[in-house]
Short mmCIF file of C-alpha atoms in Angstrom, two decimals:
data_model
loop_
_atom_site.label_atom_id
_atom_site.label_comp_id
_atom_site.label_asym_id
_atom_site.label_seq_id
_atom_site.Cartn_x
_atom_site.Cartn_y
_atom_site.Cartn_z
CA MET X 1 5.61 25.26 -20.58
CA THR X 2 6.01 24.33 -16.88
CA LEU X 3 3.31 21.53 -16.22
CA SER X 4 2.24 20.82 -12.68
CA ILE X 5 -0.25 17.93 -12.14
CA PHE X 6 -1.97 17.40 -8.68
CA LEU X 7 -3.49 14.11 -7.66
CA HIS X 8 -5.83 13.72 -4.93
CA LEU X 9 -5.95 10.67 -3.43
CA TYR X 10 -9.52 9.85 -1.19
CA GLN X 11 -12.03 7.21 0.45
CA PRO X 12 -14.68 7.69 2.88
CA ALA X 13 -13.27 6.99 6.47
CA ASP X 14 -15.80 3.36 6.52
CA GLN X 15 -15.63 2.07 2.92
CA MET X 16 -16.64 -0.73 1.82
CA GLU X 17 -13.63 -3.51 1.62
CA ASP X 18 -14.91 -4.74 -1.61
CA ILE X 19 -14.85 -1.29 -3.14
CA LEU X 20 -11.47 -0.59 -1.60
CA GLU X 21 -10.31 -3.55 -3.22
CA MET X 22 -11.75 -2.36 -6.71
CA VAL X 23 -10.33 1.12 -6.47
CA THR X 24 -6.58 0.05 -5.60
CA LYS X 25 -6.53 -2.67 -7.99
CA GLN X 26 -7.54 -0.27 -10.84
CA SER X 27 -5.98 2.75 -9.98
CA TYR X 28 -3.89 3.31 -6.38
CA ARG X 29 -1.78 0.50 -7.05
CA PRO X 30 -0.89 0.84 -10.77
CA VAL X 31 -0.60 4.59 -10.51
CA LEU X 32 1.88 4.50 -7.52
CA GLN X 33 3.92 1.86 -9.53
CA GLY X 34 4.00 4.04 -12.22
CA LEU X 35 4.80 7.37 -10.56
CA GLN X 36 8.10 4.80 -8.81
CA LYS X 37 9.03 3.82 -12.28
CA HIS X 38 9.39 7.05 -13.74
CA LYS X 39 10.43 8.96 -11.33
CA ALA X 40 8.08 12.19 -12.54
CA LYS X 41 7.60 15.06 -10.55
CA VAL X 42 4.21 15.17 -9.48
CA THR X 43 2.57 16.57 -5.71
CA VAL X 44 -0.26 13.95 -4.27
CA ASN X 45 -2.63 14.66 -1.56
CA VAL X 46 -3.37 11.37 -0.07
CA ILE X 47 -6.10 11.64 2.68
CA GLY X 48 -5.04 10.10 5.92
CA SER X 49 -8.65 7.87 6.53
CA LEU X 50 -7.12 6.19 3.63
CA LEU X 51 -3.76 5.80 4.63
CA GLU X 52 -5.65 4.15 7.70
CA LEU X 53 -7.82 1.61 5.43
CA PHE X 54 -4.35 0.56 3.49
CA ASP X 55 -3.22 -0.37 6.80
CA LYS X 56 -6.56 -2.33 7.71
CA TYR X 57 -7.18 -4.16 4.86
CA LYS X 58 -3.25 -5.38 4.69
CA TYR X 59 -2.13 -3.15 1.52
CA TYR X 60 1.62 -3.10 2.64
CA ASP X 61 2.73 -2.82 -0.88
CA VAL X 62 0.59 0.32 -1.58
CA LEU X 63 2.24 1.93 1.96
CA ASP X 64 5.61 0.76 0.78
CA SER X 65 5.04 2.65 -2.51
CA LEU X 66 3.73 5.91 -0.67
CA ARG X 67 6.89 5.53 1.54
CA ASP X 68 9.47 4.89 -1.43
CA LEU X 69 8.20 7.57 -3.14
CA HIS X 70 8.51 10.05 -0.11
CA LYS X 71 12.02 8.90 -0.02
CA SER X 72 13.09 9.26 -3.42
CA GLY X 73 12.44 13.20 -3.15
CA VAL X 74 10.66 13.20 -6.34
CA VAL X 75 6.49 12.88 -5.38
CA GLU X 76 5.96 15.72 -3.34
CA PHE X 77 2.69 15.43 -0.69
CA THR X 78 0.57 17.97 0.49
CA GLY X 79 -1.59 18.45 4.14
CA SER X 80 -4.63 18.43 4.32
CA ALA X 81 -7.94 16.74 6.72
CA LYS X 82 -7.97 13.33 7.41
CA TYR X 83 -11.47 12.31 7.25
CA HIS X 84 -12.35 15.18 4.22
CA ALA X 85 -14.27 17.41 6.10
CA PHE X 86 -15.22 20.47 4.57
CA LEU X 87 -13.41 23.08 6.23
CA PRO X 88 -15.44 26.57 5.76
CA LEU X 89 -18.16 25.19 7.17
CA ILE X 90 -16.79 23.44 10.53
CA PRO X 91 -15.66 25.21 13.80
CA GLN X 92 -12.20 26.46 13.63
CA GLU X 93 -11.11 24.84 16.13
CA GLU X 94 -12.12 21.59 14.12
CA ILE X 95 -10.08 22.56 10.85
CA TYR X 96 -6.92 22.62 13.23
CA ARG X 97 -7.60 19.47 14.25
CA GLN X 98 -8.20 17.77 11.11
CA ILE X 99 -5.03 19.16 9.92
CA LYS X 100 -3.05 18.28 12.43
CA MET X 101 -4.39 14.70 12.60
CA ASN X 102 -3.79 14.04 8.95
CA THR X 103 -0.17 15.89 9.32
CA GLU X 104 0.14 12.94 12.20
CA ALA X 105 -1.18 10.15 9.84
CA LEU X 106 1.17 11.01 7.10
CA LYS X 107 4.17 11.05 9.07
CA PHE X 108 3.39 7.68 10.63
CA PHE X 109 2.41 5.69 7.51
CA ILE X 110 4.72 7.55 5.15
CA GLY X 111 7.81 9.04 7.14
CA ALA X 112 8.44 10.59 10.16
CA ASP X 113 10.66 13.64 8.32
CA LEU X 114 7.49 14.00 6.21
CA GLU X 115 7.39 18.02 6.49
CA PRO X 116 4.33 19.22 3.87
CA LYS X 117 4.68 22.84 2.57
CA GLY X 118 1.31 22.83 0.62
CA PHE X 119 -1.79 22.18 1.66
CA PHE X 120 -4.88 20.53 -0.28
CA PRO X 121 -8.48 21.92 1.16
CA PRO X 122 -10.91 19.06 0.71
CA GLU X 123 -12.84 20.06 -2.54
CA MET X 124 -10.73 22.88 -3.02
CA GLY X 125 -12.90 24.44 -0.57
CA TYR X 126 -11.74 28.06 0.72
CA ASN X 127 -12.22 30.96 2.98
CA ASN X 128 -10.38 33.32 4.83
CA THR X 129 -9.96 31.19 8.00
CA VAL X 130 -9.45 28.29 6.26
CA ALA X 131 -6.33 30.66 5.01
CA LYS X 132 -5.04 31.68 8.69
CA VAL X 133 -5.83 27.98 10.07
CA VAL X 134 -3.27 26.76 6.81
CA GLU X 135 -0.60 29.81 7.66
CA GLU X 136 -0.39 29.45 10.94
CA LEU X 137 0.30 25.60 10.95
CA GLY X 138 2.92 26.38 8.94
CA TYR X 139 2.08 26.21 5.35
CA ASN X 140 4.17 27.77 2.68
CA TRP X 141 0.96 26.93 -0.22
CA ILE X 142 -2.68 26.61 -0.84
CA ILE X 143 -4.04 25.02 -3.97
CA ILE X 144 -7.34 25.91 -4.83
CA ASP X 145 -9.24 26.47 -8.19
CA GLU X 146 -8.85 28.97 -10.52
CA ILE X 147 -12.01 30.92 -9.77
CA ALA X 148 -11.09 32.32 -6.34
CA GLY X 149 -8.38 34.13 -8.15
CA SER X 150 -10.40 34.78 -11.04
CA TYR X 151 -13.75 35.88 -9.71
CA LEU X 152 -11.85 38.99 -8.36
CA ASN X 153 -8.94 39.63 -10.85
CA GLY X 154 -9.88 38.69 -14.35
CA ASP X 155 -7.43 36.43 -15.63
CA LEU X 156 -4.71 35.05 -14.00
CA ASP X 157 -1.12 36.10 -15.00
CA PRO X 158 0.47 32.07 -15.47
CA THR X 159 3.88 33.78 -15.08
CA ALA X 160 3.31 34.77 -11.55
CA ASN X 161 3.19 33.34 -8.02
CA TYR X 162 0.26 34.62 -5.97
CA LYS X 163 0.82 35.61 -2.13
CA ILE X 164 -3.08 36.50 -0.58
CA LYS X 165 -3.53 39.47 0.44
CA GLY X 166 -3.06 39.95 4.56
CA THR X 167 -1.15 36.80 4.42
CA ASN X 168 2.48 35.43 3.86
CA LEU X 169 0.26 32.01 2.35
CA PHE X 170 1.02 32.08 -1.51
CA ALA X 171 -2.14 30.61 -3.59
CA TYR X 172 -2.11 28.12 -6.56
CA PHE X 173 -4.98 27.70 -9.05
CA ARG X 174 -6.14 24.64 -10.48
CA ASP X 175 -6.37 25.31 -14.28
CA ARG X 176 -10.33 24.19 -14.88
CA ARG X 177 -9.51 23.54 -18.78
CA ILE X 178 -6.67 21.52 -18.95
CA SER X 179 -7.70 19.50 -15.60
CA ASN X 180 -11.19 18.75 -17.11
CA LEU X 181 -9.77 17.93 -20.77
CA ILE X 182 -7.84 15.23 -18.64
CA MET X 183 -10.46 14.19 -15.71
CA SER X 184 -13.18 13.69 -18.52
CA SER X 185 -11.03 11.68 -20.93
CA VAL X 186 -12.06 14.10 -23.98
CA ILE X 187 -8.34 13.81 -24.77
CA ARG X 188 -6.31 10.31 -24.17
CA SER X 189 -3.00 10.41 -25.88
CA LYS X 190 -0.02 12.76 -25.33
CA ALA X 191 -0.44 13.88 -29.06
CA GLY X 192 -4.12 14.91 -28.44
CA LEU X 193 -3.33 17.28 -25.10
CA VAL X 194 -0.22 18.53 -27.34
CA ASP X 195 -2.54 20.08 -29.85
CA ALA X 196 -5.17 20.64 -27.22
CA ILE X 197 -2.86 23.67 -25.61
CA LYS X 198 -0.36 24.04 -28.44
CA GLU X 199 -0.58 27.78 -28.11
CA ASP X 200 0.35 27.19 -24.07
CA LEU X 201 3.28 25.15 -25.21
CA LYS X 202 4.82 28.46 -27.29
CA VAL X 203 4.78 30.47 -24.01
CA ASN X 204 7.39 30.05 -20.45
CA LYS X 205 4.29 29.72 -18.20
CA TYR X 206 2.96 27.40 -15.85
CA MET X 207 -0.23 25.37 -15.42
CA ILE X 208 -1.40 23.49 -12.52
CA ALA X 209 -3.75 20.32 -13.81
CA GLY X 210 -5.52 18.98 -10.53
CA MET X 211 -7.85 15.89 -10.34
CA ASP X 212 -9.30 13.27 -8.32
CA GLY X 213 -6.31 10.52 -8.34
CA GLU X 214 -9.29 7.74 -8.90
CA THR X 215 -9.94 9.10 -12.28
CA PHE X 216 -6.95 7.55 -13.71
CA GLY X 217 -8.00 3.79 -14.30
CA HIS X 218 -10.82 3.97 -11.85
CA HIS X 219 -13.53 6.71 -13.44
CA ARG X 220 -11.74 6.38 -16.45
CA PRO X 221 -10.45 2.93 -17.22
CA GLY X 222 -6.81 2.83 -19.29
CA LEU X 223 -6.41 6.60 -18.15
CA GLU X 224 -3.97 5.81 -16.52
CA ASN X 225 -1.42 5.10 -19.34
CA PHE X 226 -1.91 8.79 -20.70
CA LEU X 227 -0.66 9.78 -17.46
CA PHE X 228 2.65 7.68 -17.83
CA GLU X 229 2.85 9.49 -21.32
CA ILE X 230 2.83 12.58 -20.01
CA LEU X 231 5.43 12.12 -17.27
CA GLN X 232 7.59 10.41 -19.80
CA SER X 233 6.94 13.51 -22.52
CA THR X 234 9.52 15.96 -23.59
CA GLU X 235 7.12 18.81 -24.15
CA PHE X 236 6.63 19.44 -20.66
CA ASP X 237 8.54 20.55 -17.75
CA LEU X 238 7.08 19.13 -14.70
CA LYS X 239 7.76 20.42 -11.49
CA ASN X 240 6.08 19.91 -8.06
CA ILE X 241 4.08 22.99 -7.06
CA SER X 242 6.71 23.83 -4.40
CA GLU X 243 9.56 24.26 -7.11
CA LEU X 244 7.42 26.73 -9.01
CA LYS X 245 8.09 30.20 -6.77
CA ALA X 246 12.09 29.92 -8.04
CA ALA X 247 11.15 28.84 -11.30
CA PHE X 248 9.03 31.71 -11.70
CA PRO X 249 9.95 34.32 -9.39
CA ASN X 250 7.39 37.02 -10.34
CA VAL X 251 5.06 37.46 -6.93
CA LYS X 252 1.92 39.45 -6.99
CA GLU X 253 -0.18 40.09 -4.09
CA ILE X 254 -4.10 38.84 -4.98
CA GLU X 255 -7.53 38.95 -3.16
CA VAL X 256 -9.79 35.40 -3.08
CA VAL X 257 -13.49 34.58 -2.91
CA ASP X 258 -14.74 32.18 -0.54
CA SER X 259 -14.90 29.14 -3.63
CA THR X 260 -14.28 25.31 -4.40
CA TRP X 261 -13.38 23.58 -7.44
CA ALA X 262 -17.01 23.09 -8.16
CA SER X 263 -18.04 26.98 -8.19
CA SER X 264 -19.40 28.85 -10.71
CA LYS X 265 -19.72 32.68 -11.29
CA ASN X 266 -23.44 32.35 -10.76
CA ASP X 267 -22.81 30.72 -7.69
CA ILE X 268 -21.05 33.06 -6.10
CA ASP X 269 -22.65 36.06 -7.54
CA ARG X 270 -25.63 34.38 -5.39
CA LYS X 271 -23.43 34.19 -2.35
CA GLN X 272 -24.08 30.26 -2.74
CA GLN X 273 -20.16 28.88 -3.69
CA PHE X 274 -20.96 25.91 -1.21
CA LEU X 275 -24.20 25.45 -2.26
CA SER X 276 -23.76 21.19 -2.94
CA TRP X 277 -22.61 21.44 1.29
CA LEU X 278 -24.97 24.17 2.38
CA ASP X 279 -27.77 24.64 0.23
CA PRO X 280 -30.51 27.49 2.01
CA THR X 281 -33.03 25.90 0.02
CA ASN X 282 -32.28 22.42 1.44
CA ILE X 283 -33.97 21.25 4.32
CA ILE X 284 -31.92 18.20 4.48
CA HIS X 285 -28.70 20.29 4.71
CA SER X 286 -30.17 22.19 7.82
CA TYR X 287 -30.79 19.06 9.35
CA GLN X 288 -27.26 17.56 9.00
CA TRP X 289 -25.39 21.02 10.35
CA GLU X 290 -27.56 21.31 12.85
CA PHE X 291 -27.08 17.56 14.37
CA LEU X 292 -23.43 17.96 13.70
CA LYS X 293 -23.92 21.13 15.62
CA PHE X 294 -25.81 19.73 18.78
CA VAL X 295 -23.31 16.59 18.45
CA THR X 296 -20.21 18.18 18.53
CA ASN X 297 -21.45 20.30 21.46
CA GLU X 298 -22.07 17.12 23.54
CA VAL X 299 -18.71 16.67 22.93
CA TYR X 300 -17.19 19.39 23.61
CA SER X 301 -19.01 19.46 26.96
CA LEU X 302 -17.30 16.21 28.00
CA ASP X 303 -14.87 15.98 30.48
CA LYS X 304 -11.54 14.97 28.45
CA ALA X 305 -10.21 12.56 31.14
CA LEU X 306 -13.47 9.76 30.86
CA PRO X 307 -12.12 6.53 29.46
CA TYR X 308 -14.99 6.70 27.13
CA TYR X 309 -14.26 10.30 25.42
CA GLN X 310 -11.03 9.21 22.88
CA GLU X 311 -13.55 7.27 21.68
CA VAL X 312 -16.38 9.08 21.42
CA ARG X 313 -14.06 12.17 19.93
CA LYS X 314 -13.38 9.69 17.08
CA LYS X 315 -16.58 9.03 15.70
CA LEU X 316 -17.35 12.57 16.39
CA ASP X 317 -14.00 12.93 13.92
CA LYS X 318 -15.18 10.87 10.86
CA ALA X 319 -18.72 12.66 11.31
CA MET X 320 -16.80 15.66 9.66
CA ALA X 321 -16.61 14.03 6.47
CA SER X 322 -18.01 16.22 3.71
CA ASP X 323 -19.48 13.15 1.69
CA HIS X 324 -22.84 12.95 3.64
CA PHE X 325 -23.75 16.69 2.82
CA TRP X 326 -22.31 16.34 -0.61
CA TRP X 327 -24.81 13.30 -1.55
CA ALA X 328 -27.88 15.03 0.36
CA SER X 329 -27.20 18.51 -2.14
CA ALA X 330 -29.85 16.96 -5.24
CA LYS X 331 -28.18 19.22 -7.61
CA PRO X 332 -28.20 16.50 -9.05
CA TRP X 333 -26.07 14.34 -6.89
CA TRP X 334 -28.09 12.30 -4.38
CA GLY X 335 -26.96 8.87 -2.46
CA MET X 336 -29.31 7.42 0.03
CA ASP X 337 -27.00 5.37 1.76
CA MET X 338 -24.21 7.98 2.14
CA ILE X 339 -27.05 10.80 3.97
CA GLU X 340 -27.66 7.61 5.74
CA TYR X 341 -24.30 7.00 6.89
CA GLY X 342 -23.25 10.24 7.96
CA ALA X 343 -26.61 10.76 10.00
CA HIS X 344 -25.81 7.23 11.49
CA LEU X 345 -22.57 8.24 12.42
CA LEU X 346 -23.77 11.49 14.65
CA LEU X 347 -26.32 9.16 16.13
CA GLU X 348 -23.28 6.95 17.40
CA THR X 349 -21.58 9.49 18.63
CA ILE X 350 -24.16 11.03 21.13
CA MET X 351 -25.11 6.68 21.57
CA SER X 352 -21.92 6.28 22.84
CA ILE X 353 -21.84 8.59 25.22
CA PRO X 354 -22.94 7.10 28.80
CA ASN X 355 -26.18 8.25 31.42
CA LEU X 356 -27.56 10.64 28.37
CA SER X 357 -30.12 12.54 29.40
CA SER X 358 -33.54 11.22 27.91
CA GLU X 359 -34.39 14.40 25.94
CA LYS X 360 -30.70 14.29 24.83
CA VAL X 361 -31.43 10.84 23.66
CA ASN X 362 -35.03 11.95 22.09
CA GLN X 363 -33.29 15.15 20.36
CA THR X 364 -30.90 13.07 18.85
CA ARG X 365 -33.16 10.48 17.37
CA LYS X 366 -35.47 12.95 16.36
CA TYR X 367 -32.46 14.44 14.07
CA TYR X 368 -31.66 11.42 12.41
CA GLU X 369 -35.43 10.11 11.69
CA ASP X 370 -35.83 14.39 10.17
CA ILE X 371 -32.79 13.57 8.09
CA ILE X 372 -34.29 9.70 6.91
CA SER X 373 -37.60 10.58 6.80
CA THR X 374 -37.25 13.58 5.07
CA ALA X 375 -34.84 11.72 2.26
CA PHE X 376 -36.92 8.49 1.50
CA THR X 377 -39.97 11.05 1.13
CA TRP X 378 -38.11 12.87 -1.12
CA GLN X 379 -37.16 10.16 -3.29
CA ARG X 380 -40.55 8.44 -2.93
CA SER X 381 -42.47 11.71 -4.53
CA GLY X 382 -40.04 12.10 -7.29
CA LEU X 383 -38.65 15.11 -6.19
CA ILE X 384 -35.19 14.03 -6.47
CA ARG X 385 -35.89 13.66 -10.15
CA LYS X 386 -37.27 17.57 -10.31
CA MET X 387 -34.77 19.08 -8.89
CA ALA X 388 -32.22 16.71 -11.44
CA LYS X 389 -34.51 18.14 -13.77
CA ASP X 390 -34.41 21.73 -13.10
CA GLN X 391 -31.25 21.77 -12.89
CA ASN X 392 -30.64 20.58 -16.29
CA ALA X 393 -32.82 23.28 -17.34
CA TYR X 394 -31.14 25.78 -15.42
CA LEU X 395 -27.59 24.34 -17.08
CA ARG X 396 -29.17 24.85 -20.33
CA ILE X 397 -28.63 26.95 -23.98
CA PRO X 398 -30.45 26.16 -27.00
CA PHE X 399 -27.52 26.52 -29.10
CA LYS X 400 -29.80 25.58 -31.79
CA ASP X 401 -31.87 28.25 -31.11
CA ARG X 402 -29.22 31.35 -31.19
CA THR X 403 -28.10 29.87 -34.52
CA LEU X 404 -30.47 27.75 -37.17
CA GLY X 405 -33.22 29.39 -35.61
CA VAL X 406 -32.47 32.68 -36.66
CA GLY X 407 -31.54 31.80 -39.93
CA GLY X 408 -28.92 33.32 -42.54
CA ALA X 409 -25.38 33.20 -41.66
CA GLU X 410 -26.44 31.88 -38.14
CA SER X 411 -27.53 28.67 -40.34
CA GLY X 412 -24.45 28.06 -41.60
CA VAL X 413 -22.49 28.60 -38.38
CA TYR X 414 -24.82 25.84 -36.83
CA PHE X 415 -24.33 23.49 -39.85
CA ALA X 416 -20.46 24.21 -39.64
CA PHE X 417 -20.46 22.83 -35.99
CA ILE X 418 -22.53 19.39 -36.90
CA ASP X 419 -20.29 18.75 -39.86
CA MET X 420 -16.84 19.38 -37.49
CA MET X 421 -18.32 17.11 -35.18
CA ARG X 422 -19.38 14.35 -37.20
CA ASN X 423 -16.11 14.16 -39.14
CA LEU X 424 -14.24 14.58 -35.34
CA GLU X 425 -16.21 11.49 -34.46
CA LYS X 426 -15.19 9.10 -36.94
CA GLN X 427 -11.49 10.41 -36.48
CA ALA X 428 -11.55 9.98 -32.38
CA ALA X 429 -13.01 6.29 -32.94
CA ALA X 430 -10.56 5.38 -36.04
CA ASN X 431 -8.26 6.28 -33.36
CA GLY X 432 -9.36 4.73 -30.29
CA GLU X 433 -10.27 7.49 -28.38
CA TYR X 434 -13.63 6.39 -27.60
CA GLU X 435 -14.53 8.81 -24.89
CA LYS X 436 -13.85 11.61 -26.89
CA ALA X 437 -15.81 9.86 -29.91
CA ILE X 438 -18.72 9.75 -27.30
CA LEU X 439 -18.39 13.43 -26.56
CA TRP X 440 -18.74 14.14 -30.38
CA ARG X 441 -21.38 11.72 -30.84
CA ASP X 442 -22.86 13.18 -28.08
CA ALA X 443 -22.91 17.01 -28.54
CA VAL X 444 -24.40 16.40 -32.18
CA TYR X 445 -27.30 14.81 -30.68
CA LYS X 446 -27.56 17.48 -27.96
CA LEU X 447 -27.28 20.33 -30.30
CA GLU X 448 -29.87 18.75 -32.79
CA ASN X 449 -32.32 17.88 -29.52
CA LYS X 450 -31.96 21.43 -28.07
CA SER X 451 -30.85 19.43 -24.88
CA GLU X 452 -27.43 20.26 -24.86
CA ILE X 453 -26.14 20.07 -21.24
CA TYR X 454 -22.94 22.08 -20.39
CA ASP X 455 -20.68 19.37 -20.80
CA THR X 456 -21.00 20.07 -24.22
CA ILE X 457 -18.53 22.67 -24.02
CA ASN X 458 -15.88 20.51 -23.89
CA ALA X 459 -16.25 19.63 -27.44
CA LEU X 460 -16.48 24.06 -28.54
CA ASP X 461 -13.25 24.32 -26.31
CA LEU X 462 -11.51 21.58 -28.94
CA LEU X 463 -13.40 22.98 -31.91
CA ARG X 464 -11.59 26.48 -31.18
CA LEU X 465 -8.36 25.54 -32.55
CA GLU X 466 -9.87 23.77 -35.54
CA ILE X 467 -11.74 26.60 -36.68
CA PRO X 468 -10.44 29.78 -38.52
CA ASN X 469 -13.68 31.51 -39.49
CA GLU X 470 -13.22 34.73 -37.63
CA TYR X 471 -17.34 34.36 -36.96
CA VAL X 472 -17.15 31.21 -35.37
CA GLU X 473 -14.55 31.93 -33.21
CA LYS X 474 -17.05 34.59 -32.21
CA ILE X 475 -20.05 32.60 -31.47
CA ILE X 476 -17.58 30.34 -29.46
CA GLY X 477 -16.60 32.98 -27.55
CA GLU X 478 -20.18 34.07 -26.87
CA TYR X 479 -21.33 30.78 -25.80
CA LYS X 480 -18.05 30.18 -23.44
CA GLU X 481 -18.69 33.33 -21.64
CA LYS X 482 -21.97 32.04 -21.27
CA TYR X 483 -20.94 28.65 -19.70
CA LYS X 484 -18.13 30.51 -17.59
CA GLN X 485 -21.10 32.00 -15.66
CA ILE X 486 -22.97 28.89 -14.48
CA ARG X 487 -20.56 25.72 -15.00
CA GLY X 488 -18.89 24.53 -12.21
CA GLY X 489 -15.01 23.54 -12.27
CA GLN X 490 -15.34 19.91 -12.17
CA PRO X 491 -16.77 17.72 -15.18
CA GLU X 492 -19.77 16.47 -14.33
CA GLN X 493 -19.24 18.27 -11.45
CA ARG X 494 -17.40 15.61 -10.46
CA GLY X 495 -15.71 12.22 -11.72
CA ALA X 496 -19.09 10.06 -12.24
#
């Protein structure tokens, strides 16, 4: 089996120095050094804003590692958007700008000869406009989540290269299962991974595991060693994503849907696949996007020859970042500091324009105050907790009611699950796989208390390979099918 590993490295443009230091020490430095040591083929996206942070805080050794990896020709780098803008929701002109600025940063910091063949849209946010711009800028392929292809076409062919209908752009789809098994740290050893995908290993196919680079060492302490195990493994034929076309010459055309790597089928059904960045029921999102449009129009009206234009323009570039929209989603992610940060970037952009009319200054301040005051009101009133609770209720299936509650043979199914999970908890703890042991422990608790949130599906996914009983397999299939309807493509919707 061919395995392609994709790592996405990103920090906000104004990330605090102490946080950058922590993530660099725990993740970036050891991971990049490990890639240098093992000379394994991996596809990497490193956002331009992060490259500038490495330079600003003098992490020259990290930049040297990136340059060395590029020169070696083993690691493949992709293009992206410099300030991690959510591309499907910004003007087409800004999509071009963000991508071009990112390429300039890659060439400046990593190598003047760097010409990325592939493209990573932040959050794997995809629509037809993004595809059009990416193709026009000369990229050969784009990496997006599997739901973008499977939603209309069913199971994807793991032996084919897919060309997006109406374009010459190829789409490579992130495999949710293998990505989430790794990201959630359910599996921490090569042996565990091999066991979980042992049927896949028997077939000449490819799989793409796509993850935040910070997963290894920062979000999941010690998991970088598991990554290095994979890189040294003989069970997988490791290839960069760009090499898949030659290895699997079968080409199929495919129609893909607007989506992200967090989208669920239900999100797409309701045409709310961008929910975490633009929720039609979220007034803060409305204020944020209105504010961004207002500021963008003001900047567009400026004469580019003005001495202060470039400073103003750079502030707007930063304000395009996806973070402050995501942290205002409250389903379940919420961060007052990031909401204020984004609003302040927009405020600062406008206020740096000399001789602005009092009317526009007042409008700017009103947008800022509407965002901040609404966020504080939501937090003080307990609305944020209620929204999180409602979201959890939506993502809950009372498995106990559907088995033990029915009685008869279904009771045996329930107890079979509980016993198996308890035994596997003990085995995982004995093997030092503590995250895995915690997953089994939590799964039992949630099933027993009818409060299982859909992270439990990770446990059921592993059990599928262990339990031979056909009826239990049928129950798992039904449970997983229901899960697929509502669960996004990221464990915990985002690495914690």
